[in-house]
Short mmCIF file of C-alpha atoms in Angstrom, two decimals:
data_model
loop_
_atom_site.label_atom_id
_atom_site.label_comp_id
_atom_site.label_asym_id
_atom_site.label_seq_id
_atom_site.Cartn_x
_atom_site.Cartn_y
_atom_site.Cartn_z
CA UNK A 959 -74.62 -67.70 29.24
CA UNK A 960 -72.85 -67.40 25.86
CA UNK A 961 -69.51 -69.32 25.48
CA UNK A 962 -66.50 -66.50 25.64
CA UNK A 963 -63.62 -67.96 23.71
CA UNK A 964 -60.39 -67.45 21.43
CA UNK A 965 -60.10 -68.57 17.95
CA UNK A 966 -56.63 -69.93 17.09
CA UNK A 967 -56.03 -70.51 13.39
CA UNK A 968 -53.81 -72.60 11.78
CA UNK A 969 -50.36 -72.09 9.69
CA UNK A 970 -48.44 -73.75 6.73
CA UNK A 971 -47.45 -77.35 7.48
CA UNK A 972 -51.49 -77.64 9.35
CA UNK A 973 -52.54 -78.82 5.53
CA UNK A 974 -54.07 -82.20 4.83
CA UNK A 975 -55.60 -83.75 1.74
CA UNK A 976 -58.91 -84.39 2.00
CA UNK A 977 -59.55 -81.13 4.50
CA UNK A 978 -62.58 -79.68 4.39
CA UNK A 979 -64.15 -82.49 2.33
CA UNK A 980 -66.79 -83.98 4.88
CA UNK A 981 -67.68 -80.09 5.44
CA UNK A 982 -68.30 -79.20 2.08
CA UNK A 983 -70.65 -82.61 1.71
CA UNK A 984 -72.43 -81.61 4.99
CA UNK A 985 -73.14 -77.95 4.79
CA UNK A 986 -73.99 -76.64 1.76
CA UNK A 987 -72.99 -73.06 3.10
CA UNK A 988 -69.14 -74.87 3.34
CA UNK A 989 -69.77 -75.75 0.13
CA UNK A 990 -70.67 -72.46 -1.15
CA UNK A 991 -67.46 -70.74 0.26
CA UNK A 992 -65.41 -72.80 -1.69
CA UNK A 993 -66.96 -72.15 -4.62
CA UNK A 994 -66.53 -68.56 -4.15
CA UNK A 995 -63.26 -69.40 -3.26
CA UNK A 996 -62.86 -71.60 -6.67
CA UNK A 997 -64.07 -68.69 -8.87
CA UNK A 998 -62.37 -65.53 -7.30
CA UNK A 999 -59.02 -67.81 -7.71
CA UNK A 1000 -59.95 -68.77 -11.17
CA UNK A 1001 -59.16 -72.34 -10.03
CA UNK A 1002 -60.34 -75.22 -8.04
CA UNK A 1003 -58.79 -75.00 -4.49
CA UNK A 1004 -61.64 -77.03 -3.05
CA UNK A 1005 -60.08 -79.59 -5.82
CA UNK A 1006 -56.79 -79.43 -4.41
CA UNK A 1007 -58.10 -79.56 -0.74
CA UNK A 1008 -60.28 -82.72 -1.36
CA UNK A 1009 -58.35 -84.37 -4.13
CA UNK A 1010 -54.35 -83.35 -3.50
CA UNK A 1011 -52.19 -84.79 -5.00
CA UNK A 1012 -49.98 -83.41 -1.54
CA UNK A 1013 -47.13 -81.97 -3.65
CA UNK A 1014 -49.89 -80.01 -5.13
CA UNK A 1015 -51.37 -78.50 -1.65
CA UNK A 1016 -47.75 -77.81 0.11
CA UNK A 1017 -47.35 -75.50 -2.12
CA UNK A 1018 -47.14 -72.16 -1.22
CA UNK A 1019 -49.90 -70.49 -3.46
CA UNK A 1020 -52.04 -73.42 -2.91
CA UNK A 1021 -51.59 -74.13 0.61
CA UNK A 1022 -52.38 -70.60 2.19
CA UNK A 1023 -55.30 -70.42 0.65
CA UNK A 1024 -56.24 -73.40 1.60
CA UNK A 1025 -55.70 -73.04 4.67
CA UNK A 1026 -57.62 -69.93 4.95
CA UNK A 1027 -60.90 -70.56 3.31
CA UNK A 1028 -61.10 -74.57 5.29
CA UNK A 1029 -60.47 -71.90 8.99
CA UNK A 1030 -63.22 -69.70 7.61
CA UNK A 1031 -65.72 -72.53 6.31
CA UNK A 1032 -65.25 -74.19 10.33
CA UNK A 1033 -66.21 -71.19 11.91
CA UNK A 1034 -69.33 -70.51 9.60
CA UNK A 1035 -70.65 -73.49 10.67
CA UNK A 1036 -69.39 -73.31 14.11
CA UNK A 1037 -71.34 -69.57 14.67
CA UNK A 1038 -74.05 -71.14 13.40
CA UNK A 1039 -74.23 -74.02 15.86
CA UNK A 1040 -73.43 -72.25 18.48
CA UNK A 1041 -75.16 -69.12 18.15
CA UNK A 1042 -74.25 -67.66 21.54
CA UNK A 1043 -70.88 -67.70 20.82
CA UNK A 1044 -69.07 -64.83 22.06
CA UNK A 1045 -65.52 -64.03 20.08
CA UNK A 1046 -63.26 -62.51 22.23
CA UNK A 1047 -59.90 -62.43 20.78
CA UNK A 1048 -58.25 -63.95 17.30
CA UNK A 1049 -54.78 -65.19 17.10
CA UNK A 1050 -53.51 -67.06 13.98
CA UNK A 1051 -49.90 -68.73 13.71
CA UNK A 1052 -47.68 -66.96 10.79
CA UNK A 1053 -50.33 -67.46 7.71
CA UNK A 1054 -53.25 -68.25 10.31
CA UNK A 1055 -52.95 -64.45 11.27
CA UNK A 1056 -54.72 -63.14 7.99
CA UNK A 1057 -58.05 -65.29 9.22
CA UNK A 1058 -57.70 -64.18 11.98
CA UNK A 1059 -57.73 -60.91 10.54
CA UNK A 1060 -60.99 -62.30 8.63
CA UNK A 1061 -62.78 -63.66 11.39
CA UNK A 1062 -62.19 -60.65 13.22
CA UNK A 1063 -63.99 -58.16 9.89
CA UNK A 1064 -60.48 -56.67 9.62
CA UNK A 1065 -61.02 -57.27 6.11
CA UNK A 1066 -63.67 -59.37 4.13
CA UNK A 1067 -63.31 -63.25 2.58
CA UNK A 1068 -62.60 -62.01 -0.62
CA UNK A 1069 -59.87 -59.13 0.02
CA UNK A 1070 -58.25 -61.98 2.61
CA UNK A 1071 -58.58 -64.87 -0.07
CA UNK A 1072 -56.38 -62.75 -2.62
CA UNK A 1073 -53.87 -62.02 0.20
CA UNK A 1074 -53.06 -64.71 1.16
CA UNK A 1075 -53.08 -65.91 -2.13
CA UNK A 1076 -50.66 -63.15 -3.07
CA UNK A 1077 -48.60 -63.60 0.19
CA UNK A 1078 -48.26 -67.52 -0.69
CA UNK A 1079 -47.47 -66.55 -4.18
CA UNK A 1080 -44.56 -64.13 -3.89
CA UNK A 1081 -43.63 -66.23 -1.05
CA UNK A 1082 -43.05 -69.41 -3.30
CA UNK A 1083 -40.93 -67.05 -5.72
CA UNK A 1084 -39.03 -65.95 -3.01
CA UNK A 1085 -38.26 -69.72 -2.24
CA UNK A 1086 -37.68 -70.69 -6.04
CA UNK A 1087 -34.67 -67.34 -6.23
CA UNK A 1088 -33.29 -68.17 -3.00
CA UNK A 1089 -31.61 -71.19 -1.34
CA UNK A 1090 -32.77 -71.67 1.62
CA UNK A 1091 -33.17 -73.81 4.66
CA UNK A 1092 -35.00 -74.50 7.96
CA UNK A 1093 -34.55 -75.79 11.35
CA UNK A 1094 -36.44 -76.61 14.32
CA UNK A 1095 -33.88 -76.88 17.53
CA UNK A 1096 -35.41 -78.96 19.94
CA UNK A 1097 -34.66 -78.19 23.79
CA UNK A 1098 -31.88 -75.52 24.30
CA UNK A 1099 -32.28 -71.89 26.27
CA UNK A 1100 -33.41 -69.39 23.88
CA UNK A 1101 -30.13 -66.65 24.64
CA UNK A 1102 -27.74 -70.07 23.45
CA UNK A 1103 -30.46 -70.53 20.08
CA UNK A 1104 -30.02 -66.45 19.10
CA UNK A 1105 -26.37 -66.76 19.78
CA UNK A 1106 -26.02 -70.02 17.55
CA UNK A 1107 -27.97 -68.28 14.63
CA UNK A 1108 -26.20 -64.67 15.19
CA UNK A 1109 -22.67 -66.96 14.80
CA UNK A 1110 -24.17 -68.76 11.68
CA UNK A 1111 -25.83 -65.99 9.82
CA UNK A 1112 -29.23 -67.62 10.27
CA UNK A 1113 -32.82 -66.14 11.39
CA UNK A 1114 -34.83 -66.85 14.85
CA UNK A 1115 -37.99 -67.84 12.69
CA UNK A 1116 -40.56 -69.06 14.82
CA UNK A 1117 -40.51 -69.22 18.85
CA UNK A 1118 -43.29 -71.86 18.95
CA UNK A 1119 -43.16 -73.04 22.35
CA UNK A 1120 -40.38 -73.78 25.22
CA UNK A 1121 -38.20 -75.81 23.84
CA UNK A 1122 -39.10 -75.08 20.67
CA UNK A 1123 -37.41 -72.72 18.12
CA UNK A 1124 -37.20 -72.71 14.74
CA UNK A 1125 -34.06 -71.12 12.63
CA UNK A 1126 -34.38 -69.88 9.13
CA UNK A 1127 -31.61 -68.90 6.82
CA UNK A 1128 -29.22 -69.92 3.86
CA UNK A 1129 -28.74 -73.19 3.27
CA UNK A 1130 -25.04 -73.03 4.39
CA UNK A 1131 -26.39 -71.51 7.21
CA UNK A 1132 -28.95 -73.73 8.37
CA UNK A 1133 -26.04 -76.65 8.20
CA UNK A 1134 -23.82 -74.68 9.84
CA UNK A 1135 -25.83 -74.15 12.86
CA UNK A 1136 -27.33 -78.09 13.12
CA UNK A 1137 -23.08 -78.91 13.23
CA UNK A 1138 -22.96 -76.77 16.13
CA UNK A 1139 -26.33 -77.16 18.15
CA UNK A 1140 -24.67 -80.19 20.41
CA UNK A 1141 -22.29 -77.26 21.18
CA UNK A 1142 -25.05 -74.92 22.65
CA UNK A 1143 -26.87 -77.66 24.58
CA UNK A 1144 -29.69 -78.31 22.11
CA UNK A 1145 -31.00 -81.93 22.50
CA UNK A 1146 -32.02 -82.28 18.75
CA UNK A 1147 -31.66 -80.48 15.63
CA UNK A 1148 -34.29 -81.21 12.84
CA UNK A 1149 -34.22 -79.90 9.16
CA UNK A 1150 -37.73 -79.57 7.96
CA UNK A 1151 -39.28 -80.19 5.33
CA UNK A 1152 -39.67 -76.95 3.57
CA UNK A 1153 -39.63 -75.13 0.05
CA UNK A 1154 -37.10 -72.72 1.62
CA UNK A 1155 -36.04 -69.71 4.14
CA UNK A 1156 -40.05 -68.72 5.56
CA UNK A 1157 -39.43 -65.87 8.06
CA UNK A 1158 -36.20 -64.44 7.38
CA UNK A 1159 -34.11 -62.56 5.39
CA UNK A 1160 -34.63 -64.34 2.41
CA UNK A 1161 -38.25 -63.45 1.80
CA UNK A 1162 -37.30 -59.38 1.76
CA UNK A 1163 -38.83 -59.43 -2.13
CA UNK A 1164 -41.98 -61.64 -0.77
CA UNK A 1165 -42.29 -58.47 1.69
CA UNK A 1166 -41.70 -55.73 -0.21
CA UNK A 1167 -44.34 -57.17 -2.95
CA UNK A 1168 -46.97 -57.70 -0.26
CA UNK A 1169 -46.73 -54.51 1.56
CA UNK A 1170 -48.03 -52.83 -1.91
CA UNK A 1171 -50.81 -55.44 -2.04
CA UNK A 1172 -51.65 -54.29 1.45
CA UNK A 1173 -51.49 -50.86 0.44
CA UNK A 1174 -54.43 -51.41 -1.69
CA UNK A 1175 -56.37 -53.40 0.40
CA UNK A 1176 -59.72 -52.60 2.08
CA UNK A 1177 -58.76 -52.46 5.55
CA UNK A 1178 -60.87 -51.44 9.08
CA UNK A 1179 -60.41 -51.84 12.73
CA UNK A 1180 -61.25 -55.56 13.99
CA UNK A 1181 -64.31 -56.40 15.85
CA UNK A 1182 -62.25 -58.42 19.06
CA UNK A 1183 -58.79 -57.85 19.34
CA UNK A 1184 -56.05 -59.73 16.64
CA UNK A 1185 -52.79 -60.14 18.48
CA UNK A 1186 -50.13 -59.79 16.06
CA UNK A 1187 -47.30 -62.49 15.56
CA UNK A 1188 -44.24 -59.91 15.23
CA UNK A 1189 -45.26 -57.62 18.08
CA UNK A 1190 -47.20 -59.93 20.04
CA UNK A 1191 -49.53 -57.52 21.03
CA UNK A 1192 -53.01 -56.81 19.75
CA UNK A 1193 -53.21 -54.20 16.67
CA UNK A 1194 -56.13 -52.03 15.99
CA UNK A 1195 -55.61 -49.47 13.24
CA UNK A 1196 -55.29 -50.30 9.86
CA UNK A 1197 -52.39 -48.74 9.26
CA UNK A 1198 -50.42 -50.61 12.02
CA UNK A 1199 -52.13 -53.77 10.75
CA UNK A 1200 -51.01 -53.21 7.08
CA UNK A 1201 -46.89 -52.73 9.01
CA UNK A 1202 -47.05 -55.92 11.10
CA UNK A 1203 -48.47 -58.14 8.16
CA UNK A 1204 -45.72 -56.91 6.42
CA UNK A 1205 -43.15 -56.99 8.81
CA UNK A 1206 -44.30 -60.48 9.57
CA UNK A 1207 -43.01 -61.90 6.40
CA UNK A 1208 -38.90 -61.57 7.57
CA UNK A 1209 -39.64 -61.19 11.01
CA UNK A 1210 -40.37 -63.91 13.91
CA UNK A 1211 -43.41 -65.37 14.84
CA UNK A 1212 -43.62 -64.96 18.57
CA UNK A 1213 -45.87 -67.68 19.62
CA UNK A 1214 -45.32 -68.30 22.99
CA UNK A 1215 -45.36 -64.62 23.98
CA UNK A 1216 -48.88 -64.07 21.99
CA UNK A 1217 -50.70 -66.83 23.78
CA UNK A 1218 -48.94 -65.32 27.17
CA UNK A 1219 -50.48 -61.80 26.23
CA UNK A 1220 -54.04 -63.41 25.66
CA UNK A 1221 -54.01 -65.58 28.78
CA UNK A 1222 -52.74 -62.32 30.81
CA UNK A 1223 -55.51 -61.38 29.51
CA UNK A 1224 -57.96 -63.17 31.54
CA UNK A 1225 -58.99 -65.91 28.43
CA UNK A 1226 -59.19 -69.62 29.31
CA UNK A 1227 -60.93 -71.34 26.73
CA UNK A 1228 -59.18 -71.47 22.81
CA UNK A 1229 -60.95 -72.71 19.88
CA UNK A 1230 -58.43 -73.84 17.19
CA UNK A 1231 -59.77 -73.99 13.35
CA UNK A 1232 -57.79 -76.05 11.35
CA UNK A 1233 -57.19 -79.31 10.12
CA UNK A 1234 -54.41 -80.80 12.87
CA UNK A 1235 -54.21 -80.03 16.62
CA UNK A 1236 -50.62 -78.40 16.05
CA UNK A 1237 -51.53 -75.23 18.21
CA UNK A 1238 -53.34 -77.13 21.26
CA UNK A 1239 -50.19 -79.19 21.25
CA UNK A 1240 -47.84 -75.59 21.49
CA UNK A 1241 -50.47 -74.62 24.07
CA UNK A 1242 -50.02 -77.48 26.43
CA UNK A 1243 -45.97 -76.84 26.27
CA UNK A 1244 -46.75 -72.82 26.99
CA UNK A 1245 -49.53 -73.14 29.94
CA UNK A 1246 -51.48 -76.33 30.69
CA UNK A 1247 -53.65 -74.45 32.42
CA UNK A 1248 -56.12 -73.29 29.38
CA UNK A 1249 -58.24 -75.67 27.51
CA UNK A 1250 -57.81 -75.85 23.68
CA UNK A 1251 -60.62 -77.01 21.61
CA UNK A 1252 -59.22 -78.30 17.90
CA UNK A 1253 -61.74 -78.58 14.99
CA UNK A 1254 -60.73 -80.01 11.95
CA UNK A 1255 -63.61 -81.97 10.45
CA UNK A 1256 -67.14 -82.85 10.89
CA UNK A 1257 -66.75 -85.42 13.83
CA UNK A 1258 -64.38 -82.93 15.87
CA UNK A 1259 -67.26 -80.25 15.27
CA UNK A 1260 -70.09 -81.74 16.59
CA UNK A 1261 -67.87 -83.05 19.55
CA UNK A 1262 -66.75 -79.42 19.87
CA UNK A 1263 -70.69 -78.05 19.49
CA UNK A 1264 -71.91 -80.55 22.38
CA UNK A 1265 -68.96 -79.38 24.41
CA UNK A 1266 -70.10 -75.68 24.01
CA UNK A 1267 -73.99 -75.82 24.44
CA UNK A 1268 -73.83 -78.85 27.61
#
């Protein structure tokens, strides 16, 4: 009976040095991704994957593509292990939702590979114009969160799981709301370690430079539903596809309420494709009662394969 499941697919922070090495030494069709990779970028990423150094790979430009070409390169070699794999949805956290997109045939490796790249590029400009901050509150009810960032002229950037939100904003900002968290019953306040402002505001010119990029991109209707982080519903037509990648860019990522939607859905069994188990750790906050495969290497993929074809 072939194996229905979900693929999950990583964001920015998921990067490692090193990823995708053992993969690219095991399968040589790993290996040739990444050189098309390499050559459409007119650099080596699969350099910067294997080789860092890390201030090199959390970069923007650098680390989304990473990111999407070591999801991509798993599930090649996950499809073909497991040939009776059936794909039922896609679901990909903030950058993760363009291979999604990818692993769904919205658009091919190449046309994803230069958004992303793109994305991750005017992203990083954004970040280098603008001075910005982020903040993950830890604990807290989400109406007292809104309320402290509405008061403080910050951004709800990421709704990750219960108990887990993440502002985005000025810098001012961002300090003024971590001085009053204690006030709005937040256990914990932590400033992360980031370039600058991701999901709000702040990246408007990161926006407006990618929704012409998506303009011109080669877009068609998915094969399995891609639930989109800013609606956190499903989206079908290119057209609505090209809006919510765009709107995604200043807008939240609504994690909790896209895995609810899937697991309404009838879906039990998530694969995640990246190189940490960040999203099976959000998963077991948002419902414990799914299982959450995480494949990040070789030794995680044949545990993974056995697990599917027992």
């Amino acid at each position: 009976m072939p194996k229905q499941v979900v693929l999950l697919f990583a964001g920015q922070g998921a990067q490692k040095v090193g990823m995708g090495k053992d993969l690219a030494e095991a399968y040589p069709a790993v290996r040739e991704l990444l050189d098309q990779a390499d050559a459409a970028l007119g650099y080596s990423l699969s350099q910067v994957m294997f080789e860092g150094p890390m201030e090199e790979l959390t970069k923007t430009s650098r680390c989304q593509p990473a990111l999407y070409a070591h999801g991509l390169a798993l599930l090649k070699v996950l499809k073909d292990k497991v040939p009776d794999l059936e794909v039922t949805a896609a679901a990909g956290l903030s950058l993760g939702e363009f291979t999604a997109h990818a692993a769904a045939g919205t658009f091919d490796f190449a046309t994803g590979l230069n958004l992303v790249f793109q994305r991750g590029s005017f992203m990083e400009e954004a970040c280098e114009n603008t001075k910005g901050a982020m903040l993950a509150m830890i604990g807290g009810e989400e109406s007292a969160i809104r309320e402290l960032a509405a008061e403080s002229d910050v951004d709800v950037a990421n709704l990750n799981a219960p108990g887990q939100i993440v502002l985005s904003g000025s810098v001012e900002g961002i300090e003024a709301a971590a001085a009053k968290s204690k006030e709005k019953g937040i256990k914990r306040a932590i400033p992360l370690p980031v370039a600058g402002a991701y999901h709000s505001r702040l990246m408007k010119s990161a926006q407006d430079k990618l929704a012409v990029v998506l303009e011109q991109a080669a877009i068609v209707s998915p094969a399995v539903p891609v639930v989109c982080n800013f609606e956190a519903r499903p989206v079908n037509r290119p057209e609505e596809i090209r809006a919510t990648l765009t709107a995604q860019v200043t807008g939240s990522v609504r994690w909790v309420e896209s895995m609810q939607h899937l697991i309404s859905q009838g879906h039990t069994l998530f694969i995640e494709l990246g190189p940490d188990a960040t999203l099976a750790g959000l998963m077991g906050k948002i419902d414990k009662s799914v299982r959450v495969i995480s494949i990040k290497d070789t030794a995680t993929l044949d545990a993974a394969v056995a697990e599917l074809t027992a």
